[in-house]
Amino acid sequence: MQKITVKVDGMMCGMCESHINDAIRKAFSVKKVTSSHGKGETVILTESDIDEAALRSTIGATGYEVRAVSKEPYEKKGLFHR
C-alpha cells in the first residue's frame, strides 16, 4: 500500500475538499482519499502507484494548484502495533 500526500493550493472550505476527493475517486482506483483545506493537503491511500503527472492534471482540472507530491510506503498500524 502506498500513501501519497499532495500539497494543494486554493482549497477554502469543505466543498473544495469534496471536489478534489471526488475527482480523484473518479480518475483513480484508491482505497481512501481525504483532503484538508486547513492543512492545504490531500492524502491518498492506494494499492497501486498513481502517475504524478496524471494526478497533477486531475487536481488541476478542478481549479486547484498542486504544489508538491510525496510518496511513501504505507502500513496500517494494527491495534497492538508498537
Short mmCIF file of C-alpha atoms in Angstrom, two decimals:
data_model
loop_
_atom_site.label_atom_id
_atom_site.label_comp_id
_atom_site.label_asym_id
_atom_site.label_seq_id
_atom_site.Cartn_x
_atom_site.Cartn_y
_atom_site.Cartn_z
CA MET A 1 0.00 0.00 0.00
CA GLN A 2 1.20 3.50 -0.79
CA LYS A 3 0.49 6.84 0.86
CA ILE A 4 0.56 9.85 -1.48
CA THR A 5 0.49 13.32 0.09
CA VAL A 6 -0.35 16.19 -2.24
CA LYS A 7 0.09 19.82 -1.21
CA VAL A 8 -2.79 21.73 -2.82
CA ASP A 9 -3.25 25.50 -3.10
CA GLY A 10 -6.67 27.12 -3.26
CA MET A 11 -8.87 24.97 -1.02
CA MET A 12 -11.02 27.23 1.16
CA CYS A 13 -13.78 25.01 2.57
CA GLY A 14 -15.29 21.55 2.85
CA MET A 15 -16.80 21.78 -0.63
CA CYS A 16 -13.31 22.39 -2.06
CA GLU A 17 -12.16 19.22 -0.30
CA SER A 18 -15.11 17.29 -1.75
CA HIS A 19 -14.40 18.46 -5.31
CA ILE A 20 -10.83 17.19 -5.12
CA ASN A 21 -11.78 13.91 -3.39
CA ASP A 22 -14.50 13.17 -5.97
CA ALA A 23 -12.19 13.93 -8.91
CA ILE A 24 -9.51 11.59 -7.53
CA ARG A 25 -12.01 8.78 -6.85
CA LYS A 26 -13.36 9.05 -10.43
CA ALA A 27 -9.91 9.11 -12.06
CA PHE A 28 -8.02 6.53 -10.00
CA SER A 29 -8.57 3.32 -8.06
CA VAL A 30 -7.90 4.37 -4.46
CA LYS A 31 -8.57 2.83 -1.06
CA LYS A 32 -9.07 6.17 0.69
CA VAL A 33 -8.73 9.87 -0.07
CA THR A 34 -9.03 12.74 2.41
CA SER A 35 -8.43 16.44 1.93
CA SER A 36 -7.91 19.23 4.44
CA HIS A 37 -8.25 22.86 3.43
CA GLY A 38 -6.73 23.83 6.80
CA LYS A 39 -3.55 21.87 6.09
CA GLY A 40 -3.71 22.51 2.36
CA GLU A 41 -3.20 18.86 1.53
CA THR A 42 -4.81 15.74 0.16
CA VAL A 43 -3.78 12.27 1.36
CA ILE A 44 -4.41 9.25 -0.85
CA LEU A 45 -4.06 5.59 0.15
CA THR A 46 -3.76 3.24 -2.82
CA GLU A 47 -2.70 -0.30 -3.66
CA SER A 48 -1.11 0.71 -6.97
CA ASP A 49 1.09 3.64 -7.89
CA ILE A 50 -0.54 6.75 -9.37
CA ASP A 51 1.32 8.65 -12.07
CA GLU A 52 2.27 12.06 -10.69
CA ALA A 53 1.58 13.90 -13.98
CA ALA A 54 -1.91 12.34 -14.18
CA LEU A 55 -2.56 13.25 -10.54
CA ARG A 56 -1.46 16.86 -11.10
CA SER A 57 -3.66 17.05 -14.20
CA THR A 58 -6.71 15.64 -12.40
CA ILE A 59 -6.43 18.07 -9.49
CA GLY A 60 -5.54 20.96 -11.82
CA ALA A 61 -8.73 20.33 -13.80
CA THR A 62 -10.75 21.07 -10.64
CA GLY A 63 -9.23 24.56 -10.48
CA TYR A 64 -6.72 23.98 -7.68
CA GLU A 65 -2.94 24.10 -7.90
CA VAL A 66 -0.68 21.22 -6.89
CA ARG A 67 2.40 22.49 -5.05
CA ALA A 68 4.13 19.19 -4.21
CA VAL A 69 3.60 15.43 -4.33
CA SER A 70 5.31 12.98 -1.98
CA LYS A 71 5.00 9.20 -1.93
CA GLU A 72 5.87 6.73 0.80
CA PRO A 73 5.05 3.13 1.70
CA TYR A 74 2.04 2.84 3.98
CA GLU A 75 1.45 0.12 6.53
CA LYS A 76 -1.74 0.13 8.51
CA LYS A 77 -0.93 0.20 12.19
CA GLY A 78 -2.73 -2.59 13.99
CA LEU A 79 -4.30 -2.41 17.41
CA PHE A 80 -1.21 -3.90 19.06
CA HIS A 81 1.42 -2.21 16.87
CA ARG A 82 4.29 -0.64 18.80
#
